């Protein structure tokens, strides 16, 4: 067995190295680790990272893989912080989850803080019997403590691929849903389910009662947190119009984090995995305008050369935080692991973990 190196290697030693060197060294560390590691890569990751992934997928698929592979003591998660936290919650206690760059967060996840959600719950409680009438449903794009809040209050988590099933589950148990932090995923899903507009309200955490009258709150069946994805909000209805004009036969496919005005004009809407599957399964020669993150679209273009794949926006829509994970951070995390050092260990506190797992397990049971 290899001796453990005295001190972890420094990330600064990896900056400015050539792509070839980083690729070789990462592959070598992975070979040395063998079945002791599983590398997971979200669909938005760069090619230089994805090429080392054992599995790639959307947030639901990656969460399932983390839960299933108890045989891998380490999980190197190439994605963003909330995804790595979810992997830590769903994996076993003997497993360690590593996020190659701790700065890989999610701007949407930062739009709901536990203090704001507690405050919202208290305000709702002054207007109605909140525990009996409101069920909290949190998008996985959120901190673990918010998932724990849901677990503790009879609630549930959801992803972009099961939001409808989760909302159905919640309405079967409760009159109202508090859906956070993405108002668009909630609204787009409820629109498809036919919920009348007057039964949806938006909760602005910076206004008293979220900016709503007590009467509007009593009437609402869906309370949508005012939060959004800074990447997906860039797509506009005019982008869809432009492509339809240029290519009359084009199909438009978008992520449900887009604004409803974009989603309503699209031919198909779904998770990153749904988008990849749908375009991949389409007949050769078909044209697709894709409204989601740029790395995914560029890879789809490369991997589906028999189709015409276009990026829906005219301006760059890259997820700046997903982009933080690069070849040097991955190589740094993998070589340290091969040396016996765990860097950037993601650890969800036990109390949050227990309740968050309850909310995640409820989702897994219906996914
Ligand atoms: P998916 O679950 O569709 O992969 O989406 C995650 C995400 O962050 C989209 O912005
Ligand atoms: Fe978060 Fe948007 Fe990036 Fe997805 S694309 S990780 S929602 S900031």
mmCIF file of C-alpha atoms and ligand atoms in Angstrom:
data_model
loop_
_atom_site.group_PDB
_atom_site.id
_atom_site.type_symbol
_atom_site.label_atom_id
_atom_site.label_comp_id
_atom_site.label_asym_id
_atom_site.label_seq_id
_atom_site.Cartn_x
_atom_site.Cartn_y
_atom_site.Cartn_z
ATOM 1 C CA UNK A 1 0.000 0.000 0.000
ATOM 2 C CA UNK A 2 1.194 3.489 -0.949
ATOM 3 C CA UNK A 3 2.461 5.683 1.917
ATOM 4 C CA UNK A 4 0.262 8.679 2.691
ATOM 5 C CA UNK A 5 1.898 11.946 1.527
ATOM 6 C CA UNK A 6 2.699 14.238 4.462
ATOM 7 C CA UNK A 7 0.553 17.192 3.439
ATOM 8 C CA UNK A 8 -2.157 17.737 0.862
ATOM 9 C CA UNK A 9 -0.989 19.156 -2.449
ATOM 10 C CA UNK A 10 -1.819 22.823 -3.059
ATOM 11 C CA UNK A 11 -4.281 23.896 -5.759
ATOM 12 C CA UNK A 12 -1.815 26.597 -6.853
ATOM 13 C CA UNK A 13 0.514 23.867 -8.146
ATOM 14 C CA UNK A 14 -2.158 22.869 -10.671
ATOM 15 C CA UNK A 15 -2.853 26.251 -12.188
ATOM 16 C CA UNK A 16 -1.326 26.975 -15.575
ATOM 17 C CA UNK A 17 -0.641 23.285 -16.346
ATOM 18 C CA UNK A 18 -1.385 22.097 -19.869
ATOM 19 C CA UNK A 19 -4.649 20.322 -20.683
ATOM 20 C CA UNK A 20 -2.715 17.193 -21.727
ATOM 21 C CA UNK A 21 -0.781 17.023 -18.466
ATOM 22 C CA UNK A 22 -3.929 17.503 -16.346
ATOM 23 C CA UNK A 23 -5.812 14.880 -18.338
ATOM 24 C CA UNK A 24 -3.019 12.311 -17.937
ATOM 25 C CA UNK A 25 -2.524 12.966 -14.240
ATOM 26 C CA UNK A 26 -6.259 12.813 -13.471
ATOM 27 C CA UNK A 27 -6.632 9.582 -15.439
ATOM 28 C CA UNK A 28 -3.623 8.123 -13.595
ATOM 29 C CA UNK A 29 -5.023 9.074 -10.167
ATOM 30 C CA UNK A 30 -8.365 7.561 -11.153
ATOM 31 C CA UNK A 31 -6.698 4.337 -12.249
ATOM 32 C CA UNK A 32 -4.780 4.171 -8.966
ATOM 33 C CA UNK A 33 -7.993 4.703 -6.976
ATOM 34 C CA UNK A 34 -9.916 2.082 -8.961
ATOM 35 C CA UNK A 35 -13.202 1.133 -7.298
ATOM 36 C CA UNK A 36 -12.446 3.342 -4.330
ATOM 37 C CA UNK A 37 -13.832 6.347 -6.177
ATOM 38 C CA UNK A 38 -16.858 7.242 -8.295
ATOM 39 C CA UNK A 39 -16.745 10.451 -10.341
ATOM 40 C CA UNK A 40 -20.159 11.978 -11.016
ATOM 41 C CA UNK A 41 -20.596 14.778 -13.563
ATOM 42 C CA UNK A 42 -23.623 17.002 -14.042
ATOM 43 C CA UNK A 43 -24.716 17.626 -17.624
ATOM 44 C CA UNK A 44 -23.550 21.264 -17.390
ATOM 45 C CA UNK A 45 -19.944 20.395 -16.653
ATOM 46 C CA UNK A 46 -17.162 21.238 -19.099
ATOM 47 C CA UNK A 47 -15.905 18.534 -21.501
ATOM 48 C CA UNK A 48 -12.513 18.450 -19.738
ATOM 49 C CA UNK A 49 -14.329 17.316 -16.587
ATOM 50 C CA UNK A 50 -17.027 15.128 -18.121
ATOM 51 C CA UNK A 51 -14.422 12.977 -19.844
ATOM 52 C CA UNK A 52 -13.380 11.631 -16.423
ATOM 53 C CA UNK A 53 -16.921 11.012 -15.139
ATOM 54 C CA UNK A 54 -18.086 7.447 -14.486
ATOM 55 C CA UNK A 55 -21.635 8.722 -14.852
ATOM 56 C CA UNK A 56 -23.178 11.928 -16.075
ATOM 57 C CA UNK A 57 -26.758 13.037 -15.657
ATOM 58 C CA UNK A 58 -29.300 15.474 -14.284
ATOM 59 C CA UNK A 59 -29.652 16.197 -10.596
ATOM 60 C CA UNK A 60 -32.150 13.369 -9.992
ATOM 61 C CA UNK A 61 -30.073 10.731 -11.741
ATOM 62 C CA UNK A 62 -26.888 11.783 -9.932
ATOM 63 C CA UNK A 63 -28.685 11.732 -6.567
ATOM 64 C CA UNK A 64 -29.929 8.201 -7.311
ATOM 65 C CA UNK A 65 -26.423 7.064 -8.291
ATOM 66 C CA UNK A 66 -24.987 8.475 -5.066
ATOM 67 C CA UNK A 67 -27.621 6.551 -3.106
ATOM 68 C CA UNK A 68 -27.035 3.293 -5.013
ATOM 69 C CA UNK A 69 -23.243 3.008 -5.042
ATOM 70 C CA UNK A 70 -22.467 2.240 -1.426
ATOM 71 C CA UNK A 71 -19.477 0.214 -2.673
ATOM 72 C CA UNK A 72 -17.518 3.380 -3.595
ATOM 73 C CA UNK A 73 -15.919 4.908 -0.472
ATOM 74 C CA UNK A 74 -15.396 8.280 -2.203
ATOM 75 C CA UNK A 75 -17.641 10.253 -4.503
ATOM 76 C CA UNK A 76 -16.018 13.114 -6.410
ATOM 77 C CA UNK A 77 -18.964 15.266 -7.361
ATOM 78 C CA UNK A 78 -18.473 17.480 -10.400
ATOM 79 C CA UNK A 79 -21.467 19.747 -10.104
ATOM 80 C CA UNK A 80 -22.534 22.406 -7.626
ATOM 81 C CA UNK A 81 -22.640 22.547 -3.845
ATOM 82 C CA UNK A 82 -26.304 21.580 -3.332
ATOM 83 C CA UNK A 83 -25.817 18.471 -5.485
ATOM 84 C CA UNK A 84 -22.790 17.385 -3.461
ATOM 85 C CA UNK A 85 -24.752 17.959 -0.244
ATOM 86 C CA UNK A 86 -27.578 15.800 -1.612
ATOM 87 C CA UNK A 87 -25.044 13.066 -2.408
ATOM 88 C CA UNK A 88 -23.720 13.281 1.161
ATOM 89 C CA UNK A 89 -27.242 12.998 2.601
ATOM 90 C CA UNK A 90 -28.162 10.007 0.437
ATOM 91 C CA UNK A 91 -24.875 8.112 0.607
ATOM 92 C CA UNK A 92 -23.766 5.948 3.564
ATOM 93 C CA UNK A 93 -21.811 7.097 6.593
ATOM 94 C CA UNK A 94 -18.610 5.345 5.406
ATOM 95 C CA UNK A 95 -18.621 7.358 2.146
ATOM 96 C CA UNK A 96 -17.023 10.757 1.606
ATOM 97 C CA UNK A 97 -18.251 13.310 -0.892
ATOM 98 C CA UNK A 98 -15.766 15.733 -2.440
ATOM 99 C CA UNK A 99 -16.598 18.903 -4.396
ATOM 100 C CA UNK A 100 -13.485 19.890 -6.385
ATOM 101 C CA UNK A 101 -14.140 23.628 -5.924
ATOM 102 C CA UNK A 102 -16.059 24.889 -2.896
ATOM 103 C CA UNK A 103 -16.943 28.073 -4.801
ATOM 104 C CA UNK A 104 -19.212 26.053 -7.102
ATOM 105 C CA UNK A 105 -22.500 27.234 -5.641
ATOM 106 C CA UNK A 106 -25.855 28.074 -7.252
ATOM 107 C CA UNK A 107 -27.225 31.615 -7.386
ATOM 108 C CA UNK A 108 -30.791 30.311 -7.235
ATOM 109 C CA UNK A 109 -30.080 28.234 -4.120
ATOM 110 C CA UNK A 110 -28.795 31.425 -2.467
ATOM 111 C CA UNK A 111 -32.165 33.131 -3.030
ATOM 112 C CA UNK A 112 -33.783 31.371 -0.077
ATOM 113 C CA UNK A 113 -32.143 31.454 3.356
ATOM 114 C CA UNK A 114 -33.489 29.421 6.275
ATOM 115 C CA UNK A 115 -34.176 32.613 8.269
ATOM 116 C CA UNK A 116 -36.370 33.891 5.425
ATOM 117 C CA UNK A 117 -38.237 30.601 5.117
ATOM 118 C CA UNK A 118 -38.787 30.465 8.908
ATOM 119 C CA UNK A 119 -40.089 34.026 8.758
ATOM 120 C CA UNK A 120 -42.403 33.156 5.875
ATOM 121 C CA UNK A 121 -43.735 30.149 7.824
ATOM 122 C CA UNK A 122 -44.381 32.345 10.874
ATOM 123 C CA UNK A 123 -46.159 34.974 8.758
ATOM 124 C CA UNK A 124 -48.325 32.338 7.103
ATOM 125 C CA UNK A 125 -49.060 30.970 10.592
ATOM 126 C CA UNK A 126 -50.523 34.333 11.637
ATOM 127 C CA UNK A 127 -53.030 34.122 8.769
ATOM 128 C CA UNK A 128 -53.952 30.417 8.674
ATOM 129 C CA UNK A 129 -53.301 27.121 10.518
ATOM 130 C CA UNK A 130 -50.052 26.659 8.595
ATOM 131 C CA UNK A 131 -49.069 23.154 9.735
ATOM 132 C CA UNK A 132 -52.441 21.727 8.630
ATOM 133 C CA UNK A 133 -52.919 23.705 5.435
ATOM 134 C CA UNK A 134 -49.475 24.297 3.893
ATOM 135 C CA UNK A 135 -46.960 21.695 2.733
ATOM 136 C CA UNK A 136 -43.434 22.919 1.928
ATOM 137 C CA UNK A 137 -41.849 21.607 -1.281
ATOM 138 C CA UNK A 138 -38.271 22.578 -1.991
ATOM 139 C CA UNK A 139 -36.438 22.304 -5.301
ATOM 140 C CA UNK A 140 -33.193 20.377 -4.765
ATOM 141 C CA UNK A 141 -31.388 23.568 -5.852
ATOM 142 C CA UNK A 142 -31.294 24.633 -2.216
ATOM 143 C CA UNK A 143 -29.148 24.325 0.908
ATOM 144 C CA UNK A 144 -29.477 21.128 2.980
ATOM 145 C CA UNK A 145 -30.999 23.087 5.870
ATOM 146 C CA UNK A 146 -34.000 23.955 3.664
ATOM 147 C CA UNK A 147 -34.484 20.325 2.739
ATOM 148 C CA UNK A 148 -34.370 19.617 6.482
ATOM 149 C CA UNK A 149 -37.059 22.280 7.031
ATOM 150 C CA UNK A 150 -39.279 20.401 4.580
ATOM 151 C CA UNK A 151 -38.581 17.035 6.174
ATOM 152 C CA UNK A 152 -39.502 18.401 9.572
ATOM 153 C CA UNK A 153 -42.738 20.008 8.338
ATOM 154 C CA UNK A 154 -44.146 17.007 6.454
ATOM 155 C CA UNK A 155 -42.737 18.309 3.160
ATOM 156 C CA UNK A 156 -40.733 17.010 0.274
ATOM 157 C CA UNK A 157 -37.992 17.886 -2.242
ATOM 158 C CA UNK A 158 -38.295 17.869 -6.022
ATOM 159 C CA UNK A 159 -36.119 18.119 -9.122
ATOM 160 C CA UNK A 160 -36.944 19.403 -12.583
ATOM 161 C CA UNK A 161 -37.824 15.854 -13.655
ATOM 162 C CA UNK A 162 -40.351 15.036 -10.947
ATOM 163 C CA UNK A 163 -41.880 18.418 -10.035
ATOM 164 C CA UNK A 164 -45.316 17.407 -11.324
ATOM 165 C CA UNK A 165 -45.397 14.132 -9.392
ATOM 166 C CA UNK A 166 -44.247 15.983 -6.271
ATOM 167 C CA UNK A 167 -46.915 18.682 -6.610
ATOM 168 C CA UNK A 168 -49.589 16.014 -7.125
ATOM 169 C CA UNK A 169 -48.291 14.191 -4.033
ATOM 170 C CA UNK A 170 -48.376 17.400 -2.005
ATOM 171 C CA UNK A 171 -51.887 18.475 -3.078
ATOM 172 C CA UNK A 172 -53.172 15.013 -2.245
ATOM 173 C CA UNK A 173 -52.120 15.742 1.358
ATOM 174 C CA UNK A 174 -52.600 19.451 1.828
ATOM 175 C CA UNK A 175 -54.607 22.361 0.509
ATOM 176 C CA UNK A 176 -51.622 24.621 -0.229
ATOM 177 C CA UNK A 177 -47.995 24.256 -1.259
ATOM 178 C CA UNK A 178 -45.148 26.602 -0.395
ATOM 179 C CA UNK A 179 -42.795 26.018 -3.348
ATOM 180 C CA UNK A 180 -39.261 27.381 -3.186
ATOM 181 C CA UNK A 181 -36.803 28.728 -4.292
ATOM 182 C CA UNK A 182 -37.623 28.695 -8.060
ATOM 183 C CA UNK A 183 -40.860 30.429 -8.928
ATOM 184 C CA UNK A 184 -40.580 29.399 -12.615
ATOM 185 C CA UNK A 185 -40.347 25.640 -12.096
ATOM 186 C CA UNK A 186 -43.357 25.866 -9.763
ATOM 187 C CA UNK A 187 -45.418 28.068 -12.089
ATOM 188 C CA UNK A 188 -44.587 26.136 -15.264
ATOM 189 C CA UNK A 189 -45.528 22.860 -13.585
ATOM 190 C CA UNK A 190 -48.777 24.234 -12.160
ATOM 191 C CA UNK A 191 -49.661 25.793 -15.547
ATOM 192 C CA UNK A 192 -49.380 22.348 -17.156
ATOM 193 C CA UNK A 193 -51.615 20.971 -14.394
ATOM 194 C CA UNK A 194 -54.251 23.640 -15.121
ATOM 195 C CA UNK A 195 -54.108 25.570 -11.848
ATOM 196 C CA UNK A 196 -55.962 28.886 -12.338
ATOM 197 C CA UNK A 197 -53.703 31.939 -12.134
ATOM 198 C CA UNK A 198 -55.640 33.477 -9.216
ATOM 199 C CA UNK A 199 -54.688 30.479 -7.083
ATOM 200 C CA UNK A 200 -50.935 31.136 -7.491
ATOM 201 C CA UNK A 201 -49.229 33.905 -5.586
ATOM 202 C CA UNK A 202 -45.610 35.004 -5.440
ATOM 203 C CA UNK A 203 -43.886 35.313 -2.070
ATOM 204 C CA UNK A 204 -41.291 38.081 -2.003
ATOM 205 C CA UNK A 205 -39.162 37.408 1.108
ATOM 206 C CA UNK A 206 -38.239 41.094 1.321
ATOM 207 C CA UNK A 207 -41.845 42.280 1.779
ATOM 208 C CA UNK A 208 -44.250 41.804 4.713
ATOM 209 C CA UNK A 209 -46.474 38.759 4.057
ATOM 210 C CA UNK A 210 -44.421 38.228 0.922
ATOM 211 C CA UNK A 211 -46.189 41.228 -0.631
ATOM 212 C CA UNK A 212 -49.627 39.579 -0.447
ATOM 213 C CA UNK A 213 -52.929 40.406 1.222
ATOM 214 C CA UNK A 214 -54.261 37.970 3.816
ATOM 215 C CA UNK A 215 -57.175 37.272 1.467
ATOM 216 C CA UNK A 216 -54.857 36.349 -1.447
ATOM 217 C CA UNK A 217 -52.913 34.026 0.861
ATOM 218 C CA UNK A 218 -56.118 32.323 2.042
ATOM 219 C CA UNK A 219 -57.248 31.802 -1.568
ATOM 220 C CA UNK A 220 -53.880 30.553 -2.894
ATOM 221 C CA UNK A 221 -53.160 26.897 -3.559
ATOM 222 C CA UNK A 222 -49.589 27.499 -4.660
ATOM 223 C CA UNK A 223 -47.254 29.987 -2.996
ATOM 224 C CA UNK A 224 -44.248 30.547 -5.259
ATOM 225 C CA UNK A 225 -41.046 31.852 -3.723
ATOM 226 C CA UNK A 226 -39.625 34.784 -5.675
ATOM 227 C CA UNK A 227 -36.418 33.123 -6.865
ATOM 228 C CA UNK A 228 -34.956 32.291 -10.248
ATOM 229 C CA UNK A 229 -31.951 30.962 -12.137
ATOM 230 C CA UNK A 230 -29.730 33.721 -13.464
ATOM 231 C CA UNK A 231 -28.809 31.553 -16.455
ATOM 232 C CA UNK A 232 -32.290 30.473 -17.569
ATOM 233 C CA UNK A 233 -33.832 33.910 -17.085
ATOM 234 C CA UNK A 234 -31.681 35.069 -20.021
ATOM 235 C CA UNK A 235 -33.844 33.189 -22.530
ATOM 236 C CA UNK A 236 -36.569 35.380 -24.027
ATOM 237 C CA UNK A 237 -39.719 34.690 -26.086
ATOM 238 C CA UNK A 238 -38.102 36.733 -28.896
ATOM 239 C CA UNK A 239 -35.360 34.074 -29.139
ATOM 240 C CA UNK A 240 -38.020 31.443 -29.866
ATOM 241 C CA UNK A 241 -39.674 33.726 -32.455
ATOM 242 C CA UNK A 242 -36.322 34.322 -34.135
ATOM 243 C CA UNK A 243 -35.588 30.607 -34.560
ATOM 244 C CA UNK A 244 -39.119 29.810 -35.755
ATOM 245 C CA UNK A 245 -38.776 32.501 -38.406
ATOM 246 C CA UNK A 246 -35.316 31.360 -39.543
ATOM 247 C CA UNK A 247 -36.116 27.616 -39.473
ATOM 248 C CA UNK A 248 -39.875 26.973 -39.809
ATOM 249 C CA UNK A 249 -39.465 23.258 -38.959
ATOM 250 C CA UNK A 250 -37.349 23.778 -35.869
ATOM 251 C CA UNK A 251 -38.304 22.259 -32.523
ATOM 252 C CA UNK A 252 -37.698 24.333 -29.429
ATOM 253 C CA UNK A 253 -36.817 22.503 -26.226
ATOM 254 C CA UNK A 254 -36.184 24.285 -22.918
ATOM 255 C CA UNK A 255 -35.546 23.715 -19.234
ATOM 256 C CA UNK A 256 -38.476 24.428 -16.842
ATOM 257 C CA UNK A 257 -36.398 27.066 -15.024
ATOM 258 C CA UNK A 258 -37.115 29.347 -18.010
ATOM 259 C CA UNK A 259 -39.820 32.013 -17.764
ATOM 260 C CA UNK A 260 -43.351 30.802 -18.618
ATOM 261 C CA UNK A 261 -43.408 33.101 -21.680
ATOM 262 C CA UNK A 262 -40.556 31.037 -23.120
ATOM 263 C CA UNK A 263 -41.876 27.674 -21.920
ATOM 264 C CA UNK A 264 -45.314 28.383 -23.399
ATOM 265 C CA UNK A 265 -43.772 28.921 -26.828
ATOM 266 C CA UNK A 266 -41.574 25.788 -26.679
ATOM 267 C CA UNK A 267 -42.376 22.372 -28.168
ATOM 268 C CA UNK A 268 -40.948 20.465 -25.225
ATOM 269 C CA UNK A 269 -39.830 21.215 -21.683
ATOM 270 C CA UNK A 270 -37.880 19.105 -19.242
ATOM 271 C CA UNK A 271 -34.781 18.393 -17.212
ATOM 272 C CA UNK A 272 -31.281 18.389 -18.654
ATOM 273 C CA UNK A 273 -31.480 14.599 -19.018
ATOM 274 C CA UNK A 274 -34.856 14.875 -20.786
ATOM 275 C CA UNK A 275 -33.408 17.440 -23.198
ATOM 276 C CA UNK A 276 -30.430 15.224 -24.064
ATOM 277 C CA UNK A 277 -32.601 12.111 -24.435
ATOM 278 C CA UNK A 278 -35.192 13.860 -26.600
ATOM 279 C CA UNK A 279 -32.713 15.425 -29.021
ATOM 280 C CA UNK A 280 -30.625 12.225 -29.176
ATOM 281 C CA UNK A 281 -33.694 10.141 -30.044
ATOM 282 C CA UNK A 282 -34.936 12.553 -32.753
ATOM 283 C CA UNK A 283 -34.638 11.618 -36.436
ATOM 284 C CA UNK A 284 -31.487 12.633 -38.321
ATOM 285 C CA UNK A 285 -31.778 15.974 -40.078
ATOM 286 C CA UNK A 286 -34.130 17.515 -37.504
ATOM 287 C CA UNK A 287 -33.350 20.964 -36.099
ATOM 288 C CA UNK A 288 -33.452 21.874 -32.406
ATOM 289 C CA UNK A 289 -33.087 25.169 -30.555
ATOM 290 C CA UNK A 290 -32.127 24.346 -26.998
ATOM 291 C CA UNK A 291 -32.768 26.657 -24.034
ATOM 292 C CA UNK A 292 -30.457 25.565 -21.270
ATOM 293 C CA UNK A 293 -26.833 25.948 -20.211
ATOM 294 C CA UNK A 294 -24.214 26.402 -22.935
ATOM 295 C CA UNK A 295 -21.839 23.507 -22.117
ATOM 296 C CA UNK A 296 -24.688 21.037 -22.443
ATOM 297 C CA UNK A 297 -25.800 22.513 -25.768
ATOM 298 C CA UNK A 298 -22.279 22.568 -27.220
ATOM 299 C CA UNK A 299 -21.705 18.929 -26.216
ATOM 300 C CA UNK A 300 -25.070 17.916 -27.665
ATOM 301 C CA UNK A 301 -24.069 19.606 -30.932
ATOM 302 C CA UNK A 302 -20.834 17.594 -31.006
ATOM 303 C CA UNK A 303 -22.412 14.293 -30.004
ATOM 304 C CA UNK A 304 -25.376 14.577 -32.385
ATOM 305 C CA UNK A 305 -23.713 15.606 -35.659
ATOM 306 C CA UNK A 306 -26.647 14.275 -37.721
ATOM 307 C CA UNK A 307 -28.972 16.901 -36.178
ATOM 308 C CA UNK A 308 -28.915 20.673 -36.328
ATOM 309 C CA UNK A 309 -28.565 21.829 -32.726
ATOM 310 C CA UNK A 310 -28.699 25.563 -31.924
ATOM 311 C CA UNK A 311 -28.292 27.475 -28.694
ATOM 312 C CA UNK A 312 -31.548 29.343 -28.061
ATOM 313 C CA UNK A 313 -29.959 32.577 -26.812
ATOM 314 C CA UNK A 314 -27.875 35.033 -28.749
ATOM 315 C CA UNK A 315 -25.879 35.941 -25.647
ATOM 316 C CA UNK A 316 -23.702 33.536 -23.670
ATOM 317 C CA UNK A 317 -25.642 31.689 -20.964
ATOM 318 C CA UNK A 318 -23.086 29.732 -19.029
ATOM 319 C CA UNK A 319 -23.530 28.724 -15.433
ATOM 320 C CA UNK A 320 -20.576 30.551 -13.854
ATOM 321 C CA UNK A 321 -20.606 28.329 -10.774
ATOM 322 C CA UNK A 322 -20.789 24.997 -12.643
ATOM 323 C CA UNK A 323 -17.849 26.394 -14.643
ATOM 324 C CA UNK A 324 -15.740 26.639 -11.459
ATOM 325 C CA UNK A 325 -15.024 22.919 -11.652
ATOM 326 C CA UNK A 326 -12.221 22.643 -14.166
ATOM 327 C CA UNK A 327 -9.479 20.184 -15.080
ATOM 328 C CA UNK A 328 -7.051 21.612 -12.511
ATOM 329 C CA UNK A 329 -9.491 21.392 -9.563
ATOM 330 C CA UNK A 330 -10.502 17.876 -10.553
ATOM 331 C CA UNK A 331 -6.862 16.765 -10.885
ATOM 332 C CA UNK A 332 -6.033 18.379 -7.519
ATOM 333 C CA UNK A 333 -8.919 16.583 -5.754
ATOM 334 C CA UNK A 334 -8.150 13.224 -7.391
ATOM 335 C CA UNK A 335 -4.394 13.256 -6.782
ATOM 336 C CA UNK A 336 -4.903 14.231 -3.157
ATOM 337 C CA UNK A 337 -7.416 11.414 -2.768
ATOM 338 C CA UNK A 338 -4.965 8.955 -4.323
ATOM 339 C CA UNK A 339 -2.380 10.221 -1.790
ATOM 340 C CA UNK A 340 -4.837 9.577 1.071
ATOM 341 C CA UNK A 341 -6.012 13.185 1.563
ATOM 342 C CA UNK A 342 -9.626 14.236 1.342
ATOM 343 C CA UNK A 343 -9.859 17.866 0.203
ATOM 344 C CA UNK A 344 -13.113 19.865 0.011
ATOM 345 C CA UNK A 345 -15.045 17.301 2.006
ATOM 346 C CA UNK A 346 -18.789 18.022 1.948
ATOM 347 C CA UNK A 347 -20.311 17.279 5.336
ATOM 348 C CA UNK A 348 -23.953 18.034 6.085
ATOM 349 C CA UNK A 349 -24.485 18.363 9.867
ATOM 350 C CA UNK A 350 -26.213 15.282 11.338
ATOM 351 C CA UNK A 351 -29.372 17.065 12.432
ATOM 352 C CA UNK A 352 -29.976 18.598 8.990
ATOM 353 C CA UNK A 353 -29.030 15.336 7.362
ATOM 354 C CA UNK A 354 -31.649 13.344 9.256
ATOM 355 C CA UNK A 355 -34.565 15.632 8.310
ATOM 356 C CA UNK A 356 -33.311 16.401 4.806
ATOM 357 C CA UNK A 357 -33.078 12.679 4.102
ATOM 358 C CA UNK A 358 -36.725 12.275 5.077
ATOM 359 C CA UNK A 359 -37.721 14.932 2.505
ATOM 360 C CA UNK A 360 -35.446 13.390 -0.153
ATOM 361 C CA UNK A 361 -36.680 9.852 0.565
ATOM 362 C CA UNK A 362 -40.294 10.999 0.089
ATOM 363 C CA UNK A 363 -39.270 12.301 -3.347
ATOM 364 C CA UNK A 364 -37.305 9.171 -4.232
ATOM 365 C CA UNK A 365 -40.334 7.027 -3.389
ATOM 366 C CA UNK A 366 -42.383 8.755 -6.101
ATOM 367 C CA UNK A 367 -39.621 9.204 -8.719
HETATM 368 P P1 LIG B 1 -31.435 19.246 -13.867
HETATM 369 O O1 LIG B 1 -32.001 18.581 -12.658
HETATM 370 O O2 LIG B 1 -32.409 19.300 -14.999
HETATM 371 O O3 LIG B 1 -30.137 18.637 -14.243
HETATM 372 O O4 LIG B 1 -31.192 20.777 -13.526
HETATM 373 C C1 LIG B 1 -30.318 21.223 -12.577
HETATM 374 C C2 LIG B 1 -30.059 22.650 -12.733
HETATM 375 O O5 LIG B 1 -29.405 23.256 -11.917
HETATM 376 C C3 LIG B 1 -30.618 23.344 -13.881
HETATM 377 O O6 LIG B 1 -30.233 24.668 -13.869
HETATM 378 FE FE1 LIG B 2 -28.080 27.082 -10.284
HETATM 379 FE FE2 LIG B 2 -28.949 28.104 -12.606
HETATM 380 FE FE3 LIG B 2 -26.473 27.151 -12.408
HETATM 381 FE FE4 LIG B 2 -28.571 25.494 -12.397
HETATM 382 S S1 LIG B 2 -27.897 26.798 -14.090
HETATM 383 S S2 LIG B 2 -26.800 25.396 -11.026
HETATM 384 S S3 LIG B 2 -30.062 26.726 -11.244
HETATM 385 S S4 LIG B 2 -27.329 28.925 -11.307
#
